[in-house]
């Protein structure tokens, strides 16, 4: 992790509160507030450039979604470090939205009118209804960010947006990629998604991976030994459906979507968008241990015994059954660590694509 530490030290000397230079620290100087639903509800982002001041130098945007600890500051620094190492600071606006919550076990200190996002069940990870404003969902927040980035009055030369996330942020991005309703309305802007090391997925039907071959627990936990994407997975009816009756309910499957952003969207539309959109799935080579907020619920375990095996099986299934062309990639020597994943040379071309 030495390379990102050096990058962050160098960036700390170039802080600029939305001037010609990028704002490059996770402090108040780089905070901006986004009004939602016509106000007064609002949510905070860290951003390397102003979202309201015209900037012809910006050609692409990276929106980096935090993990389960809702630590947008950490993820802003991760994204900034990656941008610095990739030489993308001057032409990329880096944004880290903060999905704060003071609901249940989540105890974030909120600012006046700041939205408190749902922290359990159909939560902020899956487009759930906000705890403090029932008119809003967490996916509405990123919808608004994408609309702002596509505003040619502010970013006349921006043509590429990448929405990325790791762990719980990876869950958010995986579901947002299949669900969002704004992508096709963004004139002259291409959107892609980079999903890293999530604990679970919204499976497109009630089928699940079978515990044989690469899906066998004894084999899945040993995948750390190599750097190739495993594909020897088989699928069929979930054997423990009677013991785990909620295994196919949203956000683990598509059933039961009665509230939140996806309520009213058909299964077919979600699957169509999942296939049509440009999604890359990243898996740490050694992310085979139940660490870092690993979802060990029966619903998640129905998808496999490790994050890496769950992801490989999911990608194979949507390729084989839906015709998806999304890409899966193993990031060598990385575990469940966002900075290792996103500051790896091979990943730069995904989060900072050529324009």
mmCIF file of C-alpha atoms in Angstrom:
data_model
loop_
_atom_site.group_PDB
_atom_site.id
_atom_site.type_symbol
_atom_site.label_atom_id
_atom_site.label_comp_id
_atom_site.label_asym_id
_atom_site.label_seq_id
_atom_site.Cartn_x
_atom_site.Cartn_y
_atom_site.Cartn_z
ATOM 1 C CA UNK A 1 0.000 0.000 0.000
ATOM 2 C CA UNK A 2 3.091 2.215 -0.067
ATOM 3 C CA UNK A 3 2.298 3.687 -3.483
ATOM 4 C CA UNK A 4 -1.056 5.144 -2.429
ATOM 5 C CA UNK A 5 0.429 6.484 0.804
ATOM 6 C CA UNK A 6 3.002 8.382 -1.236
ATOM 7 C CA UNK A 7 0.298 9.596 -3.609
ATOM 8 C CA UNK A 8 -1.851 10.922 -0.761
ATOM 9 C CA UNK A 9 1.094 12.732 0.815
ATOM 10 C CA UNK A 10 1.811 14.442 -2.498
ATOM 11 C CA UNK A 11 -1.849 15.305 -2.995
ATOM 12 C CA UNK A 12 -2.076 16.854 0.448
ATOM 13 C CA UNK A 13 0.220 19.599 -0.768
ATOM 14 C CA UNK A 14 -2.082 20.531 -3.647
ATOM 15 C CA UNK A 15 -5.372 21.243 -1.872
ATOM 16 C CA UNK A 16 -7.526 23.804 -3.614
ATOM 17 C CA UNK A 17 -11.139 24.516 -2.734
ATOM 18 C CA UNK A 18 -12.606 24.191 -6.219
ATOM 19 C CA UNK A 19 -10.189 26.363 -8.124
ATOM 20 C CA UNK A 20 -8.069 25.425 -11.133
ATOM 21 C CA UNK A 21 -6.352 22.662 -9.195
ATOM 22 C CA UNK A 22 -8.309 19.658 -7.911
ATOM 23 C CA UNK A 23 -9.494 19.627 -4.320
ATOM 24 C CA UNK A 24 -7.552 16.705 -2.947
ATOM 25 C CA UNK A 25 -8.274 16.029 0.734
ATOM 26 C CA UNK A 26 -11.243 14.450 2.469
ATOM 27 C CA UNK A 27 -11.944 17.604 4.476
ATOM 28 C CA UNK A 28 -14.584 20.332 4.555
ATOM 29 C CA UNK A 29 -12.836 22.130 1.688
ATOM 30 C CA UNK A 30 -13.805 19.300 -0.666
ATOM 31 C CA UNK A 31 -17.382 18.827 0.590
ATOM 32 C CA UNK A 32 -20.395 19.749 -1.525
ATOM 33 C CA UNK A 33 -24.075 19.365 -0.810
ATOM 34 C CA UNK A 34 -26.579 17.964 -3.286
ATOM 35 C CA UNK A 35 -30.234 18.950 -2.914
ATOM 36 C CA UNK A 36 -32.598 16.026 -3.427
ATOM 37 C CA UNK A 37 -36.298 15.799 -4.201
ATOM 38 C CA UNK A 38 -36.635 19.567 -4.472
ATOM 39 C CA UNK A 39 -35.284 20.068 -0.944
ATOM 40 C CA UNK A 40 -34.809 20.694 1.844
ATOM 41 C CA UNK A 41 -33.401 17.143 2.016
ATOM 42 C CA UNK A 42 -29.766 17.027 0.976
ATOM 43 C CA UNK A 43 -26.762 14.711 0.910
ATOM 44 C CA UNK A 44 -23.031 15.350 0.990
ATOM 45 C CA UNK A 45 -20.301 14.356 -1.440
ATOM 46 C CA UNK A 46 -16.569 14.819 -1.511
ATOM 47 C CA UNK A 47 -15.577 16.113 -4.926
ATOM 48 C CA UNK A 48 -12.296 17.088 -6.548
ATOM 49 C CA UNK A 49 -13.974 19.824 -8.625
ATOM 50 C CA UNK A 50 -17.043 21.993 -8.216
ATOM 51 C CA UNK A 51 -20.288 20.482 -9.471
ATOM 52 C CA UNK A 52 -21.708 23.900 -10.305
ATOM 53 C CA UNK A 53 -18.810 25.938 -11.746
ATOM 54 C CA UNK A 54 -18.208 25.478 -15.499
ATOM 55 C CA UNK A 55 -15.105 23.381 -16.181
ATOM 56 C CA UNK A 56 -14.081 22.568 -19.744
ATOM 57 C CA UNK A 57 -11.005 20.612 -18.610
ATOM 58 C CA UNK A 58 -12.996 17.713 -17.172
ATOM 59 C CA UNK A 59 -13.576 14.858 -19.637
ATOM 60 C CA UNK A 60 -14.580 12.030 -17.320
ATOM 61 C CA UNK A 61 -16.022 11.370 -13.863
ATOM 62 C CA UNK A 62 -15.390 8.663 -11.287
ATOM 63 C CA UNK A 63 -18.128 8.166 -8.690
ATOM 64 C CA UNK A 64 -16.748 5.936 -5.914
ATOM 65 C CA UNK A 65 -19.279 4.423 -3.475
ATOM 66 C CA UNK A 66 -18.075 3.601 0.036
ATOM 67 C CA UNK A 67 -18.391 0.369 1.988
ATOM 68 C CA UNK A 68 -20.485 -0.712 4.956
ATOM 69 C CA UNK A 69 -18.860 1.807 7.333
ATOM 70 C CA UNK A 70 -20.181 4.684 5.191
ATOM 71 C CA UNK A 71 -16.657 6.146 5.199
ATOM 72 C CA UNK A 72 -16.802 8.339 2.126
ATOM 73 C CA UNK A 73 -13.650 10.149 3.269
ATOM 74 C CA UNK A 74 -11.595 6.958 3.017
ATOM 75 C CA UNK A 75 -13.009 6.097 -0.402
ATOM 76 C CA UNK A 76 -12.454 9.622 -1.676
ATOM 77 C CA UNK A 77 -8.803 9.245 -0.747
ATOM 78 C CA UNK A 78 -8.663 5.827 -2.442
ATOM 79 C CA UNK A 79 -10.131 7.270 -5.644
ATOM 80 C CA UNK A 80 -7.860 10.325 -5.517
ATOM 81 C CA UNK A 81 -4.816 8.128 -5.025
ATOM 82 C CA UNK A 82 -5.803 6.028 -8.023
ATOM 83 C CA UNK A 83 -6.368 9.163 -10.122
ATOM 84 C CA UNK A 84 -2.968 10.544 -9.152
ATOM 85 C CA UNK A 85 -1.176 7.307 -9.966
ATOM 86 C CA UNK A 86 -3.003 7.066 -13.295
ATOM 87 C CA UNK A 87 -2.225 10.682 -14.202
ATOM 88 C CA UNK A 88 -5.937 11.500 -14.303
ATOM 89 C CA UNK A 89 -6.253 14.270 -11.727
ATOM 90 C CA UNK A 90 -6.540 17.172 -14.166
ATOM 91 C CA UNK A 91 -9.216 15.762 -16.489
ATOM 92 C CA UNK A 92 -11.329 13.696 -14.063
ATOM 93 C CA UNK A 93 -13.799 14.831 -11.447
ATOM 94 C CA UNK A 94 -13.586 12.362 -8.559
ATOM 95 C CA UNK A 95 -16.685 12.092 -6.372
ATOM 96 C CA UNK A 96 -17.370 10.066 -3.227
ATOM 97 C CA UNK A 97 -21.008 10.251 -2.086
ATOM 98 C CA UNK A 98 -21.686 9.885 1.642
ATOM 99 C CA UNK A 99 -24.716 7.709 2.383
ATOM 100 C CA UNK A 100 -24.923 8.525 6.078
ATOM 101 C CA UNK A 101 -27.481 7.067 8.475
ATOM 102 C CA UNK A 102 -28.516 7.382 12.089
ATOM 103 C CA UNK A 103 -31.016 4.532 11.850
ATOM 104 C CA UNK A 104 -30.700 1.394 13.970
ATOM 105 C CA UNK A 105 -27.077 0.360 14.521
ATOM 106 C CA UNK A 106 -25.811 3.122 12.243
ATOM 107 C CA UNK A 107 -24.842 6.141 14.336
ATOM 108 C CA UNK A 108 -23.594 8.793 11.930
ATOM 109 C CA UNK A 109 -23.823 12.408 13.054
ATOM 110 C CA UNK A 110 -26.027 14.163 10.522
ATOM 111 C CA UNK A 111 -26.031 17.793 9.470
ATOM 112 C CA UNK A 112 -29.246 19.852 9.244
ATOM 113 C CA UNK A 113 -31.551 18.456 6.534
ATOM 114 C CA UNK A 114 -29.039 15.710 5.702
ATOM 115 C CA UNK A 115 -30.813 12.547 4.574
ATOM 116 C CA UNK A 116 -30.599 9.547 6.861
ATOM 117 C CA UNK A 117 -30.493 6.526 4.563
ATOM 118 C CA UNK A 118 -31.927 3.153 5.532
ATOM 119 C CA UNK A 119 -29.351 0.947 7.225
ATOM 120 C CA UNK A 120 -31.086 -2.455 7.240
ATOM 121 C CA UNK A 121 -33.159 -4.700 5.007
ATOM 122 C CA UNK A 122 -33.716 -3.006 1.641
ATOM 123 C CA UNK A 123 -31.069 -0.485 2.658
ATOM 124 C CA UNK A 124 -28.923 2.148 1.001
ATOM 125 C CA UNK A 125 -27.018 -0.750 -0.608
ATOM 126 C CA UNK A 126 -30.022 -1.680 -2.742
ATOM 127 C CA UNK A 127 -31.972 1.507 -3.454
ATOM 128 C CA UNK A 128 -34.014 1.390 -0.264
ATOM 129 C CA UNK A 129 -36.282 4.194 0.892
ATOM 130 C CA UNK A 130 -34.546 6.794 3.057
ATOM 131 C CA UNK A 131 -35.285 6.586 6.767
ATOM 132 C CA UNK A 132 -35.777 10.355 7.044
ATOM 133 C CA UNK A 133 -37.571 11.112 3.766
ATOM 134 C CA UNK A 134 -39.886 8.485 2.314
ATOM 135 C CA UNK A 135 -39.913 10.247 -1.070
ATOM 136 C CA UNK A 136 -36.249 9.408 -1.627
ATOM 137 C CA UNK A 137 -34.192 6.285 -2.225
ATOM 138 C CA UNK A 138 -30.428 5.894 -2.196
ATOM 139 C CA UNK A 139 -30.375 5.306 -5.962
ATOM 140 C CA UNK A 140 -32.072 8.703 -6.433
ATOM 141 C CA UNK A 141 -28.941 10.265 -4.931
ATOM 142 C CA UNK A 142 -26.639 8.826 -7.586
ATOM 143 C CA UNK A 143 -29.221 9.518 -10.300
ATOM 144 C CA UNK A 144 -28.949 13.197 -9.374
ATOM 145 C CA UNK A 145 -25.152 13.053 -9.465
ATOM 146 C CA UNK A 146 -25.210 11.556 -12.957
ATOM 147 C CA UNK A 147 -27.611 14.223 -14.176
ATOM 148 C CA UNK A 148 -25.341 16.943 -12.796
ATOM 149 C CA UNK A 149 -22.281 15.430 -14.409
ATOM 150 C CA UNK A 150 -24.065 15.261 -17.769
ATOM 151 C CA UNK A 151 -24.987 18.956 -17.604
ATOM 152 C CA UNK A 152 -23.108 20.478 -20.546
ATOM 153 C CA UNK A 153 -23.388 23.956 -19.026
ATOM 154 C CA UNK A 154 -21.058 22.792 -16.245
ATOM 155 C CA UNK A 155 -19.011 20.022 -17.907
ATOM 156 C CA UNK A 156 -19.199 20.702 -21.656
ATOM 157 C CA UNK A 157 -16.517 18.135 -22.524
ATOM 158 C CA UNK A 158 -17.422 15.328 -20.126
ATOM 159 C CA UNK A 159 -18.231 12.161 -22.085
ATOM 160 C CA UNK A 160 -17.544 9.302 -19.657
ATOM 161 C CA UNK A 161 -18.882 8.428 -16.193
ATOM 162 C CA UNK A 162 -17.685 5.433 -14.191
ATOM 163 C CA UNK A 163 -19.666 4.356 -11.131
ATOM 164 C CA UNK A 164 -17.533 2.123 -8.919
ATOM 165 C CA UNK A 165 -17.746 0.598 -5.468
ATOM 166 C CA UNK A 166 -16.131 -1.953 -3.197
ATOM 167 C CA UNK A 167 -17.677 -4.398 -0.713
ATOM 168 C CA UNK A 168 -21.046 -2.905 0.347
ATOM 169 C CA UNK A 169 -20.352 -0.221 -2.256
ATOM 170 C CA UNK A 170 -19.923 -3.039 -4.760
ATOM 171 C CA UNK A 171 -23.363 -4.303 -3.766
ATOM 172 C CA UNK A 172 -24.750 -0.822 -4.359
ATOM 173 C CA UNK A 173 -23.164 -0.512 -7.805
ATOM 174 C CA UNK A 174 -24.106 -4.034 -8.920
ATOM 175 C CA UNK A 175 -27.779 -3.349 -8.194
ATOM 176 C CA UNK A 176 -27.689 0.252 -9.383
ATOM 177 C CA UNK A 177 -26.254 -0.873 -12.725
ATOM 178 C CA UNK A 178 -29.248 -3.111 -13.388
ATOM 179 C CA UNK A 179 -31.857 -0.725 -11.973
ATOM 180 C CA UNK A 180 -31.101 2.922 -12.700
ATOM 181 C CA UNK A 181 -33.501 4.750 -14.967
ATOM 182 C CA UNK A 182 -31.329 7.710 -15.985
ATOM 183 C CA UNK A 183 -28.457 6.266 -18.013
ATOM 184 C CA UNK A 184 -30.218 6.395 -21.378
ATOM 185 C CA UNK A 185 -31.324 9.993 -20.786
ATOM 186 C CA UNK A 186 -27.759 11.333 -20.470
ATOM 187 C CA UNK A 187 -27.046 12.911 -23.848
ATOM 188 C CA UNK A 188 -23.512 12.448 -25.118
ATOM 189 C CA UNK A 189 -22.312 10.621 -21.990
ATOM 190 C CA UNK A 190 -21.396 6.931 -21.720
ATOM 191 C CA UNK A 191 -21.749 5.229 -18.313
ATOM 192 C CA UNK A 192 -19.897 2.137 -17.136
ATOM 193 C CA UNK A 193 -19.815 0.313 -13.819
ATOM 194 C CA UNK A 194 -16.992 -1.334 -11.860
ATOM 195 C CA UNK A 195 -18.106 -3.686 -9.081
ATOM 196 C CA UNK A 196 -15.506 -4.945 -6.613
ATOM 197 C CA UNK A 197 -15.792 -7.718 -4.010
ATOM 198 C CA UNK A 198 -19.479 -7.493 -3.014
ATOM 199 C CA UNK A 199 -20.911 -10.018 -0.572
ATOM 200 C CA UNK A 200 -24.098 -10.680 -2.545
ATOM 201 C CA UNK A 201 -25.999 -10.074 -5.767
ATOM 202 C CA UNK A 202 -29.589 -9.712 -6.943
ATOM 203 C CA UNK A 203 -29.907 -13.036 -8.740
ATOM 204 C CA UNK A 204 -32.124 -12.888 -11.842
ATOM 205 C CA UNK A 205 -34.166 -15.970 -10.933
ATOM 206 C CA UNK A 206 -34.618 -18.575 -8.217
ATOM 207 C CA UNK A 207 -31.768 -20.780 -9.469
ATOM 208 C CA UNK A 208 -28.594 -20.954 -7.407
ATOM 209 C CA UNK A 209 -25.098 -22.362 -7.715
ATOM 210 C CA UNK A 210 -24.755 -26.030 -6.761
ATOM 211 C CA UNK A 211 -22.091 -27.182 -4.248
ATOM 212 C CA UNK A 212 -20.082 -29.154 -6.804
ATOM 213 C CA UNK A 213 -16.859 -28.546 -8.755
ATOM 214 C CA UNK A 214 -15.800 -24.887 -8.290
ATOM 215 C CA UNK A 215 -18.952 -24.336 -6.231
ATOM 216 C CA UNK A 216 -17.971 -26.958 -3.651
ATOM 217 C CA UNK A 217 -17.012 -25.215 -0.389
ATOM 218 C CA UNK A 218 -13.729 -27.114 -0.108
ATOM 219 C CA UNK A 219 -12.707 -25.904 -3.565
ATOM 220 C CA UNK A 220 -14.002 -22.341 -3.225
ATOM 221 C CA UNK A 221 -11.888 -21.570 -0.162
ATOM 222 C CA UNK A 222 -8.720 -22.613 -2.032
ATOM 223 C CA UNK A 223 -9.215 -20.289 -4.995
ATOM 224 C CA UNK A 224 -6.681 -17.879 -3.526
ATOM 225 C CA UNK A 225 -3.980 -20.108 -5.004
ATOM 226 C CA UNK A 226 -4.472 -18.845 -8.564
ATOM 227 C CA UNK A 227 -5.249 -15.710 -10.554
ATOM 228 C CA UNK A 228 -7.741 -17.087 -13.099
ATOM 229 C CA UNK A 229 -11.509 -16.670 -13.101
ATOM 230 C CA UNK A 230 -13.074 -20.012 -12.244
ATOM 231 C CA UNK A 231 -15.999 -21.059 -14.437
ATOM 232 C CA UNK A 232 -16.711 -24.696 -13.564
ATOM 233 C CA UNK A 233 -19.989 -23.914 -11.812
ATOM 234 C CA UNK A 234 -23.281 -25.755 -12.118
ATOM 235 C CA UNK A 235 -26.740 -24.415 -11.309
ATOM 236 C CA UNK A 236 -30.103 -25.754 -10.247
ATOM 237 C CA UNK A 237 -32.929 -25.399 -7.714
ATOM 238 C CA UNK A 238 -31.816 -24.193 -4.286
ATOM 239 C CA UNK A 239 -31.861 -27.282 -2.057
ATOM 240 C CA UNK A 240 -32.498 -25.414 1.225
ATOM 241 C CA UNK A 241 -35.341 -23.209 0.021
ATOM 242 C CA UNK A 242 -37.648 -24.523 2.752
ATOM 243 C CA UNK A 243 -35.128 -23.568 5.458
ATOM 244 C CA UNK A 244 -34.306 -20.228 3.854
ATOM 245 C CA UNK A 245 -37.633 -18.966 2.468
ATOM 246 C CA UNK A 246 -36.317 -15.430 1.876
ATOM 247 C CA UNK A 247 -33.330 -16.451 -0.232
ATOM 248 C CA UNK A 248 -34.834 -15.035 -3.437
ATOM 249 C CA UNK A 249 -36.290 -11.829 -2.007
ATOM 250 C CA UNK A 250 -34.736 -8.500 -2.971
ATOM 251 C CA UNK A 251 -31.897 -7.618 -2.535
ATOM 252 C CA UNK A 252 -30.709 -11.249 -2.894
ATOM 253 C CA UNK A 253 -33.117 -11.949 -5.749
ATOM 254 C CA UNK A 254 -35.796 -10.086 -7.676
ATOM 255 C CA UNK A 255 -38.841 -11.171 -5.680
ATOM 256 C CA UNK A 256 -40.744 -9.012 -3.177
ATOM 257 C CA UNK A 257 -39.803 -5.573 -4.485
ATOM 258 C CA UNK A 258 -42.694 -3.649 -2.957
ATOM 259 C CA UNK A 259 -40.837 -0.525 -1.833
ATOM 260 C CA UNK A 260 -37.716 1.369 -2.821
ATOM 261 C CA UNK A 261 -36.313 2.398 -6.179
ATOM 262 C CA UNK A 262 -37.079 -0.880 -7.977
ATOM 263 C CA UNK A 263 -40.714 -1.158 -6.854
ATOM 264 C CA UNK A 264 -42.862 -1.271 -9.952
ATOM 265 C CA UNK A 265 -39.978 -2.239 -12.255
ATOM 266 C CA UNK A 266 -40.523 -5.573 -13.963
ATOM 267 C CA UNK A 267 -38.083 -8.454 -13.617
ATOM 268 C CA UNK A 268 -37.664 -8.398 -17.387
ATOM 269 C CA UNK A 269 -36.617 -4.736 -17.410
ATOM 270 C CA UNK A 270 -34.034 -5.317 -14.677
ATOM 271 C CA UNK A 271 -32.590 -8.281 -16.557
ATOM 272 C CA UNK A 272 -32.601 -6.384 -19.843
ATOM 273 C CA UNK A 273 -30.659 -3.507 -18.314
ATOM 274 C CA UNK A 274 -28.261 -5.894 -16.585
ATOM 275 C CA UNK A 275 -27.369 -7.374 -19.964
ATOM 276 C CA UNK A 276 -27.228 -4.075 -21.859
ATOM 277 C CA UNK A 277 -24.986 -2.126 -19.525
ATOM 278 C CA UNK A 278 -21.205 -2.157 -19.413
ATOM 279 C CA UNK A 279 -20.224 -3.787 -16.127
ATOM 280 C CA UNK A 280 -16.878 -5.122 -14.952
ATOM 281 C CA UNK A 281 -16.648 -7.301 -11.851
ATOM 282 C CA UNK A 282 -13.379 -7.275 -9.895
ATOM 283 C CA UNK A 283 -12.416 -9.960 -7.391
ATOM 284 C CA UNK A 284 -9.400 -9.944 -5.115
ATOM 285 C CA UNK A 285 -7.354 -13.076 -5.642
ATOM 286 C CA UNK A 286 -7.259 -13.827 -1.932
ATOM 287 C CA UNK A 287 -10.722 -12.523 -0.961
ATOM 288 C CA UNK A 288 -11.730 -16.002 0.170
ATOM 289 C CA UNK A 289 -12.047 -15.431 3.917
ATOM 290 C CA UNK A 290 -15.160 -14.204 5.805
ATOM 291 C CA UNK A 291 -13.618 -10.825 6.678
ATOM 292 C CA UNK A 292 -14.553 -7.160 6.334
ATOM 293 C CA UNK A 293 -18.312 -7.284 6.837
ATOM 294 C CA UNK A 294 -18.767 -10.608 5.051
ATOM 295 C CA UNK A 295 -22.452 -11.467 4.681
ATOM 296 C CA UNK A 296 -22.865 -14.877 6.269
ATOM 297 C CA UNK A 297 -26.657 -14.843 6.266
ATOM 298 C CA UNK A 298 -28.461 -17.908 4.856
ATOM 299 C CA UNK A 299 -29.635 -15.780 1.919
ATOM 300 C CA UNK A 300 -26.074 -14.803 1.031
ATOM 301 C CA UNK A 301 -24.646 -18.263 1.672
ATOM 302 C CA UNK A 302 -27.118 -19.584 -0.894
ATOM 303 C CA UNK A 303 -24.961 -17.770 -3.478
ATOM 304 C CA UNK A 304 -21.684 -19.449 -2.415
ATOM 305 C CA UNK A 305 -19.299 -19.669 0.500
ATOM 306 C CA UNK A 306 -16.818 -16.915 -0.435
ATOM 307 C CA UNK A 307 -17.113 -13.513 -2.076
ATOM 308 C CA UNK A 308 -14.908 -14.594 -4.953
ATOM 309 C CA UNK A 309 -16.849 -17.798 -5.668
ATOM 310 C CA UNK A 310 -20.175 -15.959 -5.420
ATOM 311 C CA UNK A 311 -19.034 -13.428 -7.980
ATOM 312 C CA UNK A 312 -17.579 -15.941 -10.412
ATOM 313 C CA UNK A 313 -20.736 -18.054 -10.281
ATOM 314 C CA UNK A 314 -23.004 -15.040 -10.726
ATOM 315 C CA UNK A 315 -21.125 -13.774 -13.777
ATOM 316 C CA UNK A 316 -21.099 -17.225 -15.380
ATOM 317 C CA UNK A 317 -24.824 -17.593 -14.779
ATOM 318 C CA UNK A 318 -25.832 -14.251 -16.307
ATOM 319 C CA UNK A 319 -23.556 -14.988 -19.280
ATOM 320 C CA UNK A 320 -24.992 -18.460 -19.853
ATOM 321 C CA UNK A 321 -28.662 -17.693 -19.250
ATOM 322 C CA UNK A 322 -29.112 -14.022 -20.159
ATOM 323 C CA UNK A 323 -26.388 -13.501 -22.750
ATOM 324 C CA UNK A 324 -24.590 -10.861 -20.698
ATOM 325 C CA UNK A 325 -21.158 -9.777 -21.910
ATOM 326 C CA UNK A 326 -19.895 -8.256 -18.667
ATOM 327 C CA UNK A 327 -16.302 -8.976 -17.722
ATOM 328 C CA UNK A 328 -14.925 -10.686 -14.612
ATOM 329 C CA UNK A 329 -11.342 -10.061 -13.576
ATOM 330 C CA UNK A 330 -9.144 -11.351 -10.751
ATOM 331 C CA UNK A 331 -6.885 -8.695 -9.225
ATOM 332 C CA UNK A 332 -3.645 -10.472 -8.272
ATOM 333 C CA UNK A 333 -2.559 -10.610 -4.619
ATOM 334 C CA UNK A 334 -5.432 -8.435 -3.377
ATOM 335 C CA UNK A 335 -7.777 -9.479 -0.608
ATOM 336 C CA UNK A 336 -10.812 -7.569 0.642
ATOM 337 C CA UNK A 337 -9.141 -4.194 0.304
ATOM 338 C CA UNK A 338 -10.388 -1.286 -1.800
ATOM 339 C CA UNK A 339 -7.007 0.419 -2.038
ATOM 340 C CA UNK A 340 -5.275 -2.681 -3.309
ATOM 341 C CA UNK A 341 -8.020 -3.210 -5.894
ATOM 342 C CA UNK A 342 -8.404 0.312 -7.242
ATOM 343 C CA UNK A 343 -4.758 1.371 -7.270
ATOM 344 C CA UNK A 344 -3.683 -1.626 -9.349
ATOM 345 C CA UNK A 345 -2.385 -0.711 -12.806
ATOM 346 C CA UNK A 346 -4.708 -3.113 -14.619
ATOM 347 C CA UNK A 347 -7.744 -1.460 -13.042
ATOM 348 C CA UNK A 348 -6.848 2.112 -14.073
ATOM 349 C CA UNK A 349 -8.073 1.603 -17.623
ATOM 350 C CA UNK A 350 -11.468 0.621 -16.225
ATOM 351 C CA UNK A 351 -11.984 3.533 -13.857
ATOM 352 C CA UNK A 352 -10.214 6.104 -16.052
ATOM 353 C CA UNK A 353 -11.179 5.009 -19.577
ATOM 354 C CA UNK A 354 -9.830 6.822 -22.614
ATOM 355 C CA UNK A 355 -12.018 9.550 -24.026
#
